[in-house]
Amino acid sequence: MEEISIGGIRHDMLVEMLSTGFYSNNLTTLRLSSCVSLFDKDRYDFELTSDNSSLIAKHLPQLKVLSIGNCVVLKDGVHIILRECKNLWRLSMARCQGVWLLSKKHERRIEASSKIISVKMEKKLEGTGNVIRLYIDSVERVFNSSEEVLDHLFGSI
């Protein structure tokens, strides 16, 4: 199995799924969506925390695409995914809570839960680093490091 899409996942379900090792060898695409609690629409059953990101990075070494929709994403979680998932070339976050875009022009942060955000990693030539392309509602920005992307998505003014 190379791709799996899961809706309504909870943290304990992810732990169970990944710890079995069933998906770890060949899974290249993981899509998580609709992580809002069935019982409380203001609460999420799954958050991309540092713990969940570490699980994903550890158990899915071949992961190339991680797509997250209607979930909570945290800076530490995104940082681990960008740093530890060595084969990752695209991280998509659609309508996720937790992302605050910097608007330096207006010197404020803008809540981005209605935005579609895509981070694409491009390998440069050997020894010259990577280029990271960040798309927010199809508008492209180019960065040289994951730290620059994190500062843009979660940083403070």
mmCIF file of C-alpha atoms in Angstrom:
data_model
loop_
_atom_site.group_PDB
_atom_site.id
_atom_site.type_symbol
_atom_site.label_atom_id
_atom_site.label_comp_id
_atom_site.label_asym_id
_atom_site.label_seq_id
_atom_site.Cartn_x
_atom_site.Cartn_y
_atom_site.Cartn_z
ATOM 1 C CA MET A 1 0.000 0.000 0.000
ATOM 2 C CA GLU A 2 1.516 3.328 -1.063
ATOM 3 C CA GLU A 3 -1.239 5.749 -0.105
ATOM 4 C CA ILE A 4 -3.800 5.935 2.669
ATOM 5 C CA SER A 5 -6.474 8.504 3.465
ATOM 6 C CA ILE A 6 -7.997 8.609 6.927
ATOM 7 C CA GLY A 7 -10.839 10.804 8.102
ATOM 8 C CA GLY A 8 -11.762 11.464 11.698
ATOM 9 C CA ILE A 9 -8.546 10.068 13.158
ATOM 10 C CA ARG A 10 -7.740 10.362 16.857
ATOM 11 C CA HIS A 11 -4.279 10.402 18.421
ATOM 12 C CA ASP A 12 -4.664 6.882 19.852
ATOM 13 C CA MET A 13 -5.721 5.564 16.433
ATOM 14 C CA LEU A 14 -2.570 6.989 14.836
ATOM 15 C CA VAL A 15 -0.370 5.446 17.535
ATOM 16 C CA GLU A 16 -2.030 2.053 17.066
ATOM 17 C CA MET A 17 -1.868 2.218 13.274
ATOM 18 C CA LEU A 18 1.802 3.172 13.149
ATOM 19 C CA SER A 19 3.030 0.947 15.973
ATOM 20 C CA THR A 20 1.807 -2.196 14.194
ATOM 21 C CA GLY A 21 4.319 -1.524 11.430
ATOM 22 C CA PHE A 22 1.814 -2.618 8.793
ATOM 23 C CA TYR A 23 2.106 0.636 6.827
ATOM 24 C CA SER A 24 5.715 1.559 7.431
ATOM 25 C CA ASN A 25 7.569 -0.033 4.530
ATOM 26 C CA ASN A 26 5.853 1.291 1.431
ATOM 27 C CA LEU A 27 3.584 4.134 2.486
ATOM 28 C CA THR A 28 4.546 7.288 0.590
ATOM 29 C CA THR A 29 1.359 9.360 0.959
ATOM 30 C CA LEU A 30 -0.624 9.936 4.152
ATOM 31 C CA ARG A 31 -3.771 12.062 4.139
ATOM 32 C CA LEU A 32 -5.420 12.965 7.457
ATOM 33 C CA SER A 33 -8.659 14.927 7.423
ATOM 34 C CA SER A 34 -11.718 15.965 9.394
ATOM 35 C CA CYS A 35 -10.134 15.614 12.782
ATOM 36 C CA VAL A 36 -12.879 17.599 14.509
ATOM 37 C CA SER A 37 -14.453 15.768 17.450
ATOM 38 C CA LEU A 38 -17.767 14.094 16.707
ATOM 39 C CA PHE A 39 -18.994 15.132 20.130
ATOM 40 C CA ASP A 40 -17.748 18.724 20.373
ATOM 41 C CA LYS A 41 -17.350 20.758 17.185
ATOM 42 C CA ASP A 42 -15.007 23.184 18.957
ATOM 43 C CA ARG A 43 -12.532 20.429 19.873
ATOM 44 C CA TYR A 44 -10.142 18.416 17.730
ATOM 45 C CA ASP A 45 -9.407 14.731 18.280
ATOM 46 C CA PHE A 46 -6.072 14.960 16.480
ATOM 47 C CA GLU A 47 -3.343 17.585 16.566
ATOM 48 C CA LEU A 48 -0.053 17.562 14.694
ATOM 49 C CA THR A 49 2.040 17.839 17.855
ATOM 50 C CA SER A 50 5.719 17.027 18.263
ATOM 51 C CA ASP A 51 4.771 13.554 19.575
ATOM 52 C CA ASN A 52 2.519 12.749 16.605
ATOM 53 C CA SER A 53 5.075 14.138 14.162
ATOM 54 C CA SER A 54 7.829 12.035 15.736
ATOM 55 C CA LEU A 55 5.647 8.933 15.316
ATOM 56 C CA ILE A 56 5.041 9.737 11.663
ATOM 57 C CA ALA A 57 8.729 10.431 10.983
ATOM 58 C CA LYS A 58 9.864 7.287 12.822
ATOM 59 C CA HIS A 59 7.365 4.817 11.376
ATOM 60 C CA LEU A 60 6.952 6.167 7.844
ATOM 61 C CA PRO A 61 10.508 6.600 6.534
ATOM 62 C CA GLN A 62 9.402 6.565 2.880
ATOM 63 C CA LEU A 63 6.791 9.316 3.333
ATOM 64 C CA LYS A 64 6.830 11.791 0.450
ATOM 65 C CA VAL A 65 3.465 13.526 0.864
ATOM 66 C CA LEU A 66 1.666 14.444 4.080
ATOM 67 C CA SER A 67 -1.698 16.117 3.634
ATOM 68 C CA ILE A 68 -3.606 17.411 6.650
ATOM 69 C CA GLY A 69 -7.079 18.935 6.513
ATOM 70 C CA ASN A 70 -9.333 20.361 9.198
ATOM 71 C CA CYS A 71 -6.905 19.489 11.985
ATOM 72 C CA VAL A 72 -4.807 21.436 14.463
ATOM 73 C CA VAL A 73 -1.152 21.922 13.532
ATOM 74 C CA LEU A 74 1.483 23.122 15.976
ATOM 75 C CA LYS A 75 4.832 24.709 15.157
ATOM 76 C CA ASP A 76 6.869 21.962 16.857
ATOM 77 C CA GLY A 77 4.952 19.303 14.942
ATOM 78 C CA VAL A 78 5.509 20.944 11.568
ATOM 79 C CA HIS A 79 9.178 21.503 12.423
ATOM 80 C CA ILE A 80 9.723 17.798 13.144
ATOM 81 C CA ILE A 81 7.976 16.770 9.919
ATOM 82 C CA LEU A 82 10.095 19.163 7.829
ATOM 83 C CA ARG A 83 13.315 18.156 9.599
ATOM 84 C CA GLU A 84 12.885 14.393 10.139
ATOM 85 C CA CYS A 85 10.939 13.170 7.102
ATOM 86 C CA LYS A 86 13.946 12.964 4.793
ATOM 87 C CA ASN A 87 11.968 11.912 1.696
ATOM 88 C CA LEU A 88 9.179 14.462 2.141
ATOM 89 C CA TRP A 89 8.626 16.744 -0.808
ATOM 90 C CA ARG A 90 5.157 18.105 -0.024
ATOM 91 C CA LEU A 91 3.329 19.034 3.171
ATOM 92 C CA SER A 92 -0.202 20.327 2.641
ATOM 93 C CA MET A 93 -2.322 21.912 5.352
ATOM 94 C CA ALA A 94 -5.856 22.867 4.331
ATOM 95 C CA ARG A 95 -8.127 24.790 6.672
ATOM 96 C CA CYS A 96 -6.036 23.879 9.716
ATOM 97 C CA GLN A 97 -6.176 25.612 13.079
ATOM 98 C CA GLY A 98 -2.961 26.823 14.674
ATOM 99 C CA VAL A 99 -1.300 28.616 11.758
ATOM 100 C CA TRP A 100 -0.905 32.380 12.048
ATOM 101 C CA LEU A 101 0.605 34.081 9.023
ATOM 102 C CA LEU A 102 2.813 37.098 9.509
ATOM 103 C CA SER A 103 1.768 40.282 7.792
ATOM 104 C CA LYS A 104 4.829 42.452 8.232
ATOM 105 C CA LYS A 105 3.262 45.115 6.054
ATOM 106 C CA HIS A 106 0.477 45.544 8.610
ATOM 107 C CA GLU A 107 2.617 44.400 11.590
ATOM 108 C CA ARG A 108 0.158 41.793 12.756
ATOM 109 C CA ARG A 109 -0.572 38.090 12.613
ATOM 110 C CA ILE A 110 -3.470 36.766 10.559
ATOM 111 C CA GLU A 111 -5.278 33.576 11.609
ATOM 112 C CA ALA A 112 -5.047 31.228 8.622
ATOM 113 C CA SER A 113 -7.647 28.529 9.304
ATOM 114 C CA SER A 114 -9.431 29.293 6.021
ATOM 115 C CA LYS A 115 -6.234 29.092 3.951
ATOM 116 C CA ILE A 116 -4.824 26.271 1.875
ATOM 117 C CA ILE A 117 -1.103 26.008 2.575
ATOM 118 C CA SER A 118 1.353 23.825 0.697
ATOM 119 C CA VAL A 119 5.051 23.451 1.453
ATOM 120 C CA LYS A 120 7.131 21.907 -1.345
ATOM 121 C CA MET A 121 10.710 20.820 -0.784
ATOM 122 C CA GLU A 122 13.117 20.938 -3.717
ATOM 123 C CA LYS A 123 16.563 19.422 -3.535
ATOM 124 C CA LYS A 124 19.328 21.558 -4.981
ATOM 125 C CA LEU A 125 22.613 20.225 -6.262
ATOM 126 C CA GLU A 126 24.785 18.287 -3.835
ATOM 127 C CA GLY A 127 26.067 20.503 -1.049
ATOM 128 C CA THR A 128 24.043 23.598 -1.926
ATOM 129 C CA GLY A 129 21.021 23.095 0.341
ATOM 130 C CA ASN A 130 17.330 23.028 -0.442
ATOM 131 C CA VAL A 131 14.760 25.433 -1.756
ATOM 132 C CA ILE A 132 11.409 25.405 0.000
ATOM 133 C CA ARG A 133 8.416 26.792 -1.837
ATOM 134 C CA LEU A 134 5.499 27.906 0.307
ATOM 135 C CA TYR A 135 2.126 28.342 -1.369
ATOM 136 C CA ILE A 136 -0.686 30.083 0.467
ATOM 137 C CA ASP A 137 -3.870 30.075 -1.595
ATOM 138 C CA SER A 138 -1.659 29.651 -4.710
ATOM 139 C CA VAL A 139 0.627 32.608 -3.904
ATOM 140 C CA GLU A 140 4.244 31.427 -3.915
ATOM 141 C CA ARG A 141 7.090 32.447 -1.606
ATOM 142 C CA VAL A 142 10.556 30.888 -1.686
ATOM 143 C CA PHE A 143 12.653 30.117 1.398
ATOM 144 C CA ASN A 144 16.069 28.539 1.945
ATOM 145 C CA SER A 145 15.343 26.739 5.216
ATOM 146 C CA SER A 146 12.527 25.139 7.149
ATOM 147 C CA GLU A 147 13.204 27.626 9.964
ATOM 148 C CA GLU A 148 12.310 30.512 7.630
ATOM 149 C CA VAL A 149 9.064 28.754 6.693
ATOM 150 C CA LEU A 150 8.225 28.136 10.362
ATOM 151 C CA ASP A 151 8.895 31.775 11.220
ATOM 152 C CA HIS A 152 6.545 32.845 8.455
ATOM 153 C CA LEU A 153 3.785 30.423 9.482
ATOM 154 C CA PHE A 154 4.080 30.566 13.266
ATOM 155 C CA GLY A 155 6.458 33.385 14.136
ATOM 156 C CA SER A 156 5.809 36.599 15.958
ATOM 157 C CA ILE A 157 6.364 40.141 14.801
#
